[in-house]
Coordinates of C-alpha atoms in Angstrom, one line a residue:
Chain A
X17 CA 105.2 100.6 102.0
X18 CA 104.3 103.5 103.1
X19 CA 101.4 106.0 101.6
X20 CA 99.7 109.4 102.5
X21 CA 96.5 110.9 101.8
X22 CA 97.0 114.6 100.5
X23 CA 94.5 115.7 103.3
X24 CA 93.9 116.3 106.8
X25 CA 90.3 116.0 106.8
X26 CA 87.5 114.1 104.5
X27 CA 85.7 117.3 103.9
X28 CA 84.5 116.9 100.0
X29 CA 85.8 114.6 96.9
X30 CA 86.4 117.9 95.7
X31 CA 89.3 117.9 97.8
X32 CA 90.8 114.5 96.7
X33 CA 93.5 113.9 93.9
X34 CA 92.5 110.5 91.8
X35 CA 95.5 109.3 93.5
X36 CA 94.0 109.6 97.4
X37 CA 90.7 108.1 95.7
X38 CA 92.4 105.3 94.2
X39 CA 94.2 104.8 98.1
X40 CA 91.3 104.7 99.5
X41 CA 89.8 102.2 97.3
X42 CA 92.8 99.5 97.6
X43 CA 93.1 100.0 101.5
X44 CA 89.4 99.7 101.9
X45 CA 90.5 95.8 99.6
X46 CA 92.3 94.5 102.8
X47 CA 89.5 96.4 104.9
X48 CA 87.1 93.7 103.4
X49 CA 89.2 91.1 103.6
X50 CA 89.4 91.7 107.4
X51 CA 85.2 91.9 107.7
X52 CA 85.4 88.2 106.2
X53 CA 87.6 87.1 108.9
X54 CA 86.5 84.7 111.3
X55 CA 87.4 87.8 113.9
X56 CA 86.3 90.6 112.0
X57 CA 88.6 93.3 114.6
X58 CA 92.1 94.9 113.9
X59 CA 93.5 96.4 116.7
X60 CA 94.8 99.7 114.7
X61 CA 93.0 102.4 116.5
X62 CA 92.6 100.8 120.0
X63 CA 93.8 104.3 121.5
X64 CA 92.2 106.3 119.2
X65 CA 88.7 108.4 120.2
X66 CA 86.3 109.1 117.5
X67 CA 83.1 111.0 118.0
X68 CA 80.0 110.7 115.8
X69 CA 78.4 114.3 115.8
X70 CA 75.3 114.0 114.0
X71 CA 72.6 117.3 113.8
X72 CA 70.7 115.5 111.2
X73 CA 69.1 112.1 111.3
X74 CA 70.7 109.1 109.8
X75 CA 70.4 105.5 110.4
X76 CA 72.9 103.6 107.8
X77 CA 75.8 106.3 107.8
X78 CA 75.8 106.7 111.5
X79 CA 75.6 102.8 112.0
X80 CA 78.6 102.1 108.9
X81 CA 80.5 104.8 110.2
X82 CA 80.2 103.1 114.3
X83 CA 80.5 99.7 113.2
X84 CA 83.4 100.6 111.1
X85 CA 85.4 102.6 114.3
X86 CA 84.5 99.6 116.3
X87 CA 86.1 97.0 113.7
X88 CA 89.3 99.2 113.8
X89 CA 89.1 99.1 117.9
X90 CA 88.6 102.4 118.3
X91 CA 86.6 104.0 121.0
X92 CA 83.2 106.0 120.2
X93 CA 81.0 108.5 121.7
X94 CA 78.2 109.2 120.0
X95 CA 76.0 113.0 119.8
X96 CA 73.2 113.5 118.5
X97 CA 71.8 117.5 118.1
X98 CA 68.4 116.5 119.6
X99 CA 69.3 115.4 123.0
X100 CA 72.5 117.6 123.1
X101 CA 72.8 121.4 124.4
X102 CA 72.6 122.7 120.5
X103 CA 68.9 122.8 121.3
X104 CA 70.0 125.4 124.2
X105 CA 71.3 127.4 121.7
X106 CA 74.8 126.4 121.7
X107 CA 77.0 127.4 118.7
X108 CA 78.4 124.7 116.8
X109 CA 82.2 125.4 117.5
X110 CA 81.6 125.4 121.1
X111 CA 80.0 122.2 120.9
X112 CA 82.5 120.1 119.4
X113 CA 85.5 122.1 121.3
X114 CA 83.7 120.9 124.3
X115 CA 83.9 117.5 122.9
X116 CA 87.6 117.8 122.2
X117 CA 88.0 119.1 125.7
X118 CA 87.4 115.6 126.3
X119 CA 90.3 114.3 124.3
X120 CA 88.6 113.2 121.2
X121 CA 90.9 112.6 118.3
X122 CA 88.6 112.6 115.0
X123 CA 85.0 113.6 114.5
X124 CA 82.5 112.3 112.5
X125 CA 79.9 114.9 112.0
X126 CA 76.9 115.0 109.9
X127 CA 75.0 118.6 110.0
X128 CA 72.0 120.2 108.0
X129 CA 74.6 123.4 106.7
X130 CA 76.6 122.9 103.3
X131 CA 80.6 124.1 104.1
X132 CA 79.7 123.0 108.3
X133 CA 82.4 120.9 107.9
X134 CA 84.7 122.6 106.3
X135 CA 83.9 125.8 108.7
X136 CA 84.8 123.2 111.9
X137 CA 88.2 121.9 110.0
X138 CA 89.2 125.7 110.1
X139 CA 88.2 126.1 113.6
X140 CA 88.7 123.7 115.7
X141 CA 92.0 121.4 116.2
X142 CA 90.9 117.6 115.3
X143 CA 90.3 115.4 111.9
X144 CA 87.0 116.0 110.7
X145 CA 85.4 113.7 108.0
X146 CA 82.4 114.9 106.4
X147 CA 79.3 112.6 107.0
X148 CA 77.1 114.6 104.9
X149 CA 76.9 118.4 104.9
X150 CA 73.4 120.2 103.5
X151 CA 73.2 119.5 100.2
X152 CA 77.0 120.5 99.6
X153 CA 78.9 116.5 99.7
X154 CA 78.9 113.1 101.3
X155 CA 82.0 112.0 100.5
X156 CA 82.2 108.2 102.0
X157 CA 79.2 107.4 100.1
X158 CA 80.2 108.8 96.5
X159 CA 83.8 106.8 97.4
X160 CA 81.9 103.5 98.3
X161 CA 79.8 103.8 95.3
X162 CA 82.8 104.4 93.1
X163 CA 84.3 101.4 94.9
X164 CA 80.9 99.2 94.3
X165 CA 81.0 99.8 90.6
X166 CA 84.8 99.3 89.9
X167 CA 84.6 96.1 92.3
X168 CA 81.6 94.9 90.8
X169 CA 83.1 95.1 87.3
X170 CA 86.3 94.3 88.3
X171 CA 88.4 96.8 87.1
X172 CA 91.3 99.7 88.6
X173 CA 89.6 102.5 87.4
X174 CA 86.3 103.6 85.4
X175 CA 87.5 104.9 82.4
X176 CA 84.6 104.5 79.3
X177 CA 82.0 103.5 82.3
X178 CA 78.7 105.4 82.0
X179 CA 77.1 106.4 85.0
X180 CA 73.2 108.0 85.3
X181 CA 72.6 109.7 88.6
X182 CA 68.5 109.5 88.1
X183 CA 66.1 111.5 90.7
X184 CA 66.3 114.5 93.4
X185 CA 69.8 115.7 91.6
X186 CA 68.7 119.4 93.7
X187 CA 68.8 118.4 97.1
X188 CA 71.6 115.7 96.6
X189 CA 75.0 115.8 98.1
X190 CA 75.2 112.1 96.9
X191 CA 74.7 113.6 93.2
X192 CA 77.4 116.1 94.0
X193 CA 80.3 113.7 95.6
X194 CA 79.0 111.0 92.8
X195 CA 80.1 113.3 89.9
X196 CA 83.2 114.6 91.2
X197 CA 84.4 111.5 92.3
X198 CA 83.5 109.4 88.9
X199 CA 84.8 112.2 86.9
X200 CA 88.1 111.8 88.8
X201 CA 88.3 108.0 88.3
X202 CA 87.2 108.8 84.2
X203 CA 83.9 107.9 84.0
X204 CA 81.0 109.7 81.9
X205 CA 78.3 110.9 84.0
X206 CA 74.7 111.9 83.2
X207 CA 72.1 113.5 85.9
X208 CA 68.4 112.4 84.7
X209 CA 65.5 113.8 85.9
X210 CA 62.4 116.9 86.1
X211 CA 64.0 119.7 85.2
X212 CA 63.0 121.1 88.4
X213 CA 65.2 118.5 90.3
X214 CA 68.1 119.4 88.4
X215 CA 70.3 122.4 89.0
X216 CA 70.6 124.9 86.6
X217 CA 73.9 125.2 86.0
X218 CA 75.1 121.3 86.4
X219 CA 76.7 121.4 83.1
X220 CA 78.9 123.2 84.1
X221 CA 80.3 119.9 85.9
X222 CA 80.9 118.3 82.8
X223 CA 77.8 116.0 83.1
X224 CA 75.2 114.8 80.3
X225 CA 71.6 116.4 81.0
X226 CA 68.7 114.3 80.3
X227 CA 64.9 114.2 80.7
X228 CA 64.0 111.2 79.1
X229 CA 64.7 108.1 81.6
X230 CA 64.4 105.4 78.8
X231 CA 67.0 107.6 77.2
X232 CA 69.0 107.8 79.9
X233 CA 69.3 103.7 80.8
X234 CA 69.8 103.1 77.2
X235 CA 73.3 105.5 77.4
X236 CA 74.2 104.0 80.6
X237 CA 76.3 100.6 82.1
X238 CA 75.3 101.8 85.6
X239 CA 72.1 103.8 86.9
X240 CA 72.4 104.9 90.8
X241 CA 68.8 105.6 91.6
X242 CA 68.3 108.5 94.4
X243 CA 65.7 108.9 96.7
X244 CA 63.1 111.9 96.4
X245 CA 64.0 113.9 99.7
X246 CA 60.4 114.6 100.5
X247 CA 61.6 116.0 104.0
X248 CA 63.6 118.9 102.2
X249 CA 61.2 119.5 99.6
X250 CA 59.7 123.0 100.7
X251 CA 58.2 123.8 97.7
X252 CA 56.5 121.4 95.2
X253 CA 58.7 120.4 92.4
X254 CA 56.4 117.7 90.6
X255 CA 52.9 117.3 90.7
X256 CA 52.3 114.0 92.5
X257 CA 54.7 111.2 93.8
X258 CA 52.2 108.6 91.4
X259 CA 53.3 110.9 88.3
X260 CA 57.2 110.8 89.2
X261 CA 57.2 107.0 89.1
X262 CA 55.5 107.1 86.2
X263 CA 58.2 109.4 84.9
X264 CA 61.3 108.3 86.7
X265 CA 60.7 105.5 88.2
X266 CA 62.4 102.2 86.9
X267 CA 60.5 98.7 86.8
X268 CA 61.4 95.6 85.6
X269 CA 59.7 95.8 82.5
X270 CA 61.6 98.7 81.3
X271 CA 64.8 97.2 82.7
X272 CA 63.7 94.2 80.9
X273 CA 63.0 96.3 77.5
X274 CA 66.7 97.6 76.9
X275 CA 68.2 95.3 75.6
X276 CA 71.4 95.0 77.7
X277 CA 71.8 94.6 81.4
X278 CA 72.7 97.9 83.7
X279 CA 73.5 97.5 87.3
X280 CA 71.5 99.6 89.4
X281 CA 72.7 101.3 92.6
X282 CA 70.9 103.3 95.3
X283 CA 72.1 104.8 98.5
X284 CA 69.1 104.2 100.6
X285 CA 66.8 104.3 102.0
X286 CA 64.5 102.8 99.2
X287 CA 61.3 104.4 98.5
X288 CA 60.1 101.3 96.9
X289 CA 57.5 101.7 94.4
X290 CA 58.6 105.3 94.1
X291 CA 62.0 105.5 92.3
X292 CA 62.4 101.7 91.8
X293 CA 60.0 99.0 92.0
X294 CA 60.4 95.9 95.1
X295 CA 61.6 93.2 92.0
X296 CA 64.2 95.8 90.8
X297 CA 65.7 96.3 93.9
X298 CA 65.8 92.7 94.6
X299 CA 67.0 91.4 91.3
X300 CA 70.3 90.0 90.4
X301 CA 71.0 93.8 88.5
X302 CA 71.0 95.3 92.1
X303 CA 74.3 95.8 94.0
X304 CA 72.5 97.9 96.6
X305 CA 73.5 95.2 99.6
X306 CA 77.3 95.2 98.5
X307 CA 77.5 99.5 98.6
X308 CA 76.3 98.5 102.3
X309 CA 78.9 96.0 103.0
X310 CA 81.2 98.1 101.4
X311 CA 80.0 101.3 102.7
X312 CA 82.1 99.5 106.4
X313 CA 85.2 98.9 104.5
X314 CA 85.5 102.5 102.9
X315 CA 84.6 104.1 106.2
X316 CA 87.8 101.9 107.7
X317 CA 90.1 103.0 105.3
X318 CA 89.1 106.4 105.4
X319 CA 89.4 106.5 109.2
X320 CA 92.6 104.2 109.4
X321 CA 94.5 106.5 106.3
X322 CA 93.4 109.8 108.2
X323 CA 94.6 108.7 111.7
X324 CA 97.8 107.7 112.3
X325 CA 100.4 110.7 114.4
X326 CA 98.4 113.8 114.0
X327 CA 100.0 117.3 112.0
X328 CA 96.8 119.1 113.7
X329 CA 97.7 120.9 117.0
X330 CA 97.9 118.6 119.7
Chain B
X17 CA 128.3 106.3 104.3
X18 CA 127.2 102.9 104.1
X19 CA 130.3 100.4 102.9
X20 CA 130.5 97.9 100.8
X21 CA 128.4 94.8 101.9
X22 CA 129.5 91.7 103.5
X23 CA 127.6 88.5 101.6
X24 CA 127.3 85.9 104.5
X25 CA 125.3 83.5 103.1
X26 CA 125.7 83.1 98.9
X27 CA 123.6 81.4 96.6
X28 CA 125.0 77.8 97.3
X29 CA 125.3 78.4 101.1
X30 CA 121.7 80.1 100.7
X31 CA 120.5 76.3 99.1
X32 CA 122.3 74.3 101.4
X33 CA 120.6 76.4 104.9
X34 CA 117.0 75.9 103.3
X35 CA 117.1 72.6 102.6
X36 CA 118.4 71.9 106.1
X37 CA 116.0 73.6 107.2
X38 CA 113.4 71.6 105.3
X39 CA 114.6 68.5 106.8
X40 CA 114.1 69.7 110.1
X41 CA 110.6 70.8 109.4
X42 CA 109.8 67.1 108.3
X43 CA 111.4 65.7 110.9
X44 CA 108.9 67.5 113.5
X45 CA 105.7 67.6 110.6
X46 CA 105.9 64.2 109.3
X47 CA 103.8 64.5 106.3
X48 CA 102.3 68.2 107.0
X49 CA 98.6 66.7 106.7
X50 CA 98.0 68.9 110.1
X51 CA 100.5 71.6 109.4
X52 CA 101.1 75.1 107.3
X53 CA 103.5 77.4 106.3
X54 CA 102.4 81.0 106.7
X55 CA 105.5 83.3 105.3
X56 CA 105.2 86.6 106.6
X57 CA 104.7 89.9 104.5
X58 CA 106.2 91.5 102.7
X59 CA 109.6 89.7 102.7
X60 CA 108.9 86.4 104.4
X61 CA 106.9 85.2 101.8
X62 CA 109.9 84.9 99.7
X63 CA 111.3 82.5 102.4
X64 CA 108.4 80.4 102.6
X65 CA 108.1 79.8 99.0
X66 CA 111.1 78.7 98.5
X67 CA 110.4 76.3 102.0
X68 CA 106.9 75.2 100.8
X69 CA 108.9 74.0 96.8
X70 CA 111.5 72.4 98.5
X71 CA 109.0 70.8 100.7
X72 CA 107.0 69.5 97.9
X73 CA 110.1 67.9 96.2
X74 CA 111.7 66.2 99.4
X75 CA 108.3 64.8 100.2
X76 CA 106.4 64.2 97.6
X77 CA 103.6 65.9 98.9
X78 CA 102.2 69.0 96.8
X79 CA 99.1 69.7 99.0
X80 CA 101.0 71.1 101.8
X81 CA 99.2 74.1 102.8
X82 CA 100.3 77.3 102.2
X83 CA 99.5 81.3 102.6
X84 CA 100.9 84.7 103.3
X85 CA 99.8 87.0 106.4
X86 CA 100.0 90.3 106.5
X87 CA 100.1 92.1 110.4
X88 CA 100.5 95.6 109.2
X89 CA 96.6 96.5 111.1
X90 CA 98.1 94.4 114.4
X91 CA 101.4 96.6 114.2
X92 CA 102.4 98.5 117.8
X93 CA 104.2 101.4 115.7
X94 CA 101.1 102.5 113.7
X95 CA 100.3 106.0 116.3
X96 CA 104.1 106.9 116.0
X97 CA 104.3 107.0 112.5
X98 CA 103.7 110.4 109.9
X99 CA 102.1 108.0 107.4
X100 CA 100.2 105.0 107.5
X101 CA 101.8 101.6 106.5
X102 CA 99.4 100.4 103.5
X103 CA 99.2 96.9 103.7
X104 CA 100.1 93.9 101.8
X105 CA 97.8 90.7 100.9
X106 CA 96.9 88.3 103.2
X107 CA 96.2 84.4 101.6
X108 CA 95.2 82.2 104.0
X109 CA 92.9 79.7 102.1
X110 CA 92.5 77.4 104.9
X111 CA 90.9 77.1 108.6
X112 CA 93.8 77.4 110.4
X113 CA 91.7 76.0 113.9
X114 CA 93.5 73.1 115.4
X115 CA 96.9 73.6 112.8
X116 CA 100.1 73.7 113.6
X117 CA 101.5 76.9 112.1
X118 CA 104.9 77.7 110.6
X119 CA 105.2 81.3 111.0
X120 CA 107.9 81.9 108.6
X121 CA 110.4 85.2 107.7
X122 CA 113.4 86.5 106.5
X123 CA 115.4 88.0 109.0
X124 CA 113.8 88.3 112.6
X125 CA 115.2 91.4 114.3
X126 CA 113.4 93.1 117.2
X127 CA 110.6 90.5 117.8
X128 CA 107.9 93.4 116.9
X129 CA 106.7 91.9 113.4
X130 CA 106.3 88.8 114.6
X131 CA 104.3 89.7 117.7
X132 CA 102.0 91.4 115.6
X133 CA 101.7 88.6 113.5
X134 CA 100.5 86.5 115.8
X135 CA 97.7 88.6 116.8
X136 CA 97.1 88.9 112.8
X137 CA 97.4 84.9 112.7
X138 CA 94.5 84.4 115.9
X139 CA 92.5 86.1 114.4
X140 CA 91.7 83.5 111.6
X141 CA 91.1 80.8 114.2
X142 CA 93.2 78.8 117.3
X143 CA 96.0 77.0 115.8
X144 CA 97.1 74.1 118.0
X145 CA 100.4 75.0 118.1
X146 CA 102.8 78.0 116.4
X147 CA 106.6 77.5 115.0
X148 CA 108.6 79.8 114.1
X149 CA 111.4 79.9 111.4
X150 CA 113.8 82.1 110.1
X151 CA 116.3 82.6 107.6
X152 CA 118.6 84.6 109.9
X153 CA 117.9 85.7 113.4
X154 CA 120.1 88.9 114.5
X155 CA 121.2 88.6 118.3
X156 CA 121.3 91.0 120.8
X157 CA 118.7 93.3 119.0
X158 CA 115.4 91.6 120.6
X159 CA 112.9 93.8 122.0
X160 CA 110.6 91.1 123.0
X161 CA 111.3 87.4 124.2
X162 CA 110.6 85.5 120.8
X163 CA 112.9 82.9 120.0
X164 CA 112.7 80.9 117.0
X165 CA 112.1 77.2 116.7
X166 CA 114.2 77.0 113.2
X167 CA 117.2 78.7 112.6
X168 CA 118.8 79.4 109.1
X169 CA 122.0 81.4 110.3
X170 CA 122.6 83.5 113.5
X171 CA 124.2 86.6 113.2
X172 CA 125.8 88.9 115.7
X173 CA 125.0 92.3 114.8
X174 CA 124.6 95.8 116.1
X175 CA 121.8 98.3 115.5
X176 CA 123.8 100.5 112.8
X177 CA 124.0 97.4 110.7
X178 CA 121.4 95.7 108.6
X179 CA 121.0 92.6 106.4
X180 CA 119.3 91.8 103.4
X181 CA 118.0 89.1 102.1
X182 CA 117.9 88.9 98.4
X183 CA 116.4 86.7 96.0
X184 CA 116.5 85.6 92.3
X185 CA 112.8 86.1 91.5
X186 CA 113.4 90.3 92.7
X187 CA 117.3 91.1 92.6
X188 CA 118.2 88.5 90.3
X189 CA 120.5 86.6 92.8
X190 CA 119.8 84.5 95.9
X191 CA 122.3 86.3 98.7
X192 CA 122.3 87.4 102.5
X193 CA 124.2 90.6 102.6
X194 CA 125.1 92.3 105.8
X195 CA 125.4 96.0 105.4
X196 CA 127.2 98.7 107.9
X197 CA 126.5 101.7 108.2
X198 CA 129.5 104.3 109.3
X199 CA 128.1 107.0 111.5

């Protein structure tokens, strides 16, 4: 059998149809079978070269994203802005042409600009895949969360699941990517938190708004807890870190007090004690581990359904 | 055009060839305690099915072990082609370290499928030894030096024709057809 994706490039779920969603979920199926294998390596991109271009810091994206390359054989280079020429004042087009001078087929890049990957799709003649850009998307990660919940409960698609995206909904592009790619698969979604974390015009993505967490946890079968991005917080947009636990944070006895059990997912890294507590994280209700594992077998079917004989120049 | 296909094995014919080939496969397993029939995906599984029930019935012996590989990740053609091939399940619900393996499929042509799946099949583990059977093997069209150890029915072909393999579970009837295709 053979499949396509309706894209070149990974840019944004905004991109996707539910049908390259749902393509990417099954392959990434036989993608985990393979990481159980007593030889966890397929041989399908062994003469394929993929650079990881990342102007922002990351440690679990970069490493999935490697680790999944190297499972599928292909070969990596890896950048990273701080030791490259971009602090010479390169521009970023000239950068990664002078990568694919070098004959690299697909790039990985992660930048600190919303639209930087869509800008280098236009410009330069390779598959991108968005690793994150700005607060704009991070694709991978809303498709291996998707993945988590409709593996974890075992069904095709998430029609009538309720989802709560709790925290820093502002500077998220995991919000973002979340919401367009649960609405896509049929879910409900809800965004919960401050009302100075939450965009102003979110509504207008056909998501729930609410303030009141308890609220929010009661509504929901699944609560993806993000992280408060101190690092892009210029401005302050709560009053203390101790008062937005007390708001937002979720604990075990409030987990404990709604009478039903939610799953809770978080895309790391944990501030624990700040938007969930160590026992939460830890508990039984937590499938934070398996959007790891399964953050490897997205990223391989992802890279594996975007290869194959290039339509992109040469 | 294509004409109108040649059936060169029908259903009794198609009864008679796996059961031979059953007998030869005891003859060499004994009772199968070390052994395993792997059908190949998507259309050798069919084949080994059929093997693994008749196996069951001439022996006795319903724990023979069984699964289905898929090689489509282990495939040479994957760079060449516009879309990707999506692949199909792999079952292999046993170590297969220190078995002997009976790679089985329908109709082995260039060699290509079952190179890959032997790549697919090592990496699960070192099988002491590897067989290879097939329902019909279609001469003069190898690309690689495999030969199989089991052999339903040889058939001389050339590259504009094809054969297929069909079975009662999918098209209702258990036939080999050979089809040619006028250029």
């Amino acid at each position: 059998m053979e499949k396509k994706l309706s894209v070149d490039h990974l840019l944004g779920i905004k991109y996707l149809t539910k049908g390259d969603i749902e393509l990417i979920l099954s392959t990434a199926d036989y993608f985990k079978k393979v990481l159980q294998q007593p030889i966890r390596k397929v041989p399908s991109l062994q003469d394929t070269t993929i650079a990881n271009v990342f102007f922002e810091n990351s440690t679990r994206t970069r490493l999935s994203f490697e680790l999944a390359e190297k499972r599928l054989s292909a070969d990596v280079v890896n950048f990273s802005a701080s030791s490259s020429s971009v602090s010479k004042g390169e521009t970023l087009i000239d950068t990664v042409n002078n990568i694919l001078a070098m004959k690299v087929d697909m790039v990985v890049m992660r930048h600190p600009n919303p639209g930087a990957s869509m800008f280098l799709a236009k410009h330069v003649k390779s598959k991108i895949i968005n690793a994150g850009d700005g607060a704009h998307e991070h694709p991978t990660q809303a498709l291996l969360d998707a993945y988590s919940i409709t593996r974890k409960f075992d069904v095709p698609h998430l029609k009538g699941k309720k989802v709560v995206i709790v925290g820093d909904i502002l500077h998220s592009r995991v919000a973002i990517s979340n919401i367009y790619c649960l609405h896509r698969l049929g879910a409900e979604v809800m965004v919960c938190g401050p009302t100075t974390l939450i965009p102003k015009h979110i509504s207008a993505l056909n998501v729930k708004v609410e303030h009141n967490l308890r609220k929010a946890l009661e509504w929901c079968d699944v609560a993806n807890m993000l992280r408060i991005q101190l690092e892009r917080q210029d401005i302050k947009y709560f009053p203390s870190l101790r008062e937005y636990t007390m708001m937002y944070g979720v604990n075990k006895q409030l987990l404990d007090s709604l009478g039903k059990e939610i799953t809770i997912m978080h895309p790391g890294p944990i501030n624990r004690g700040v938007e969930i507590t160590s026992d939460v994280a830890d508990s039984g209700q937590s499938i934070i581990l398996q959007q790891v594992e399964n953050g490897v077998a997205i990223r391989m079917a992802v890279l594996y359904l975007l290869s194959g004989k290039s339509t992109i120049g040469g | 055009m294509p004409d109108k296909p040649r059936v060169i094995l029908d259903s009794k014919q198609l009864e008679l060839t796996i059961n031979r080939l059953c007998y030869q496969l005891i003859e060499n397993h004994d009772d199968f305690a070390n052994s395993a029939i792997v059908g190949l995906q998507p259309r050798g599984v069919y084949v080994s099915k059929r093997i693994h029930e008749e196996l069951a019935k001439m022996t006795g012996n319903k724990n023979i072990r069984h699964g289905a590989l898929d090689a489509t990740f282990f495939r040479d053609d994957f760079r060449t082609r516009e879309t990707p091939r999506i692949p199909d399940v792999t079952e292999l619900n046993f170590n297969v370290e220190n078995l002997k393996v009976i790679l089985v499929d329908d109709v082995l042509f260039t060699g290509r499928s079952v190179r890959a799946s032997m790549d697919a099949l090592l990496a699960f583990g070192r099988p002491q030894l590897v067989e290879l059977l097939v329902l019909i093997d279609r001469r003069y069209t190898r690309h690689l030096p495999i030969m199989p150890n089991y052999t339903g029915k040889m058939v001389n072909t050339s590259l504009s024709e094809r054969v297929s393999v069909e079975w009662k579970e999918t098209e209702g009837k258990d036939c080999v057809k050979l089809h040619t295709v006028k250029k």
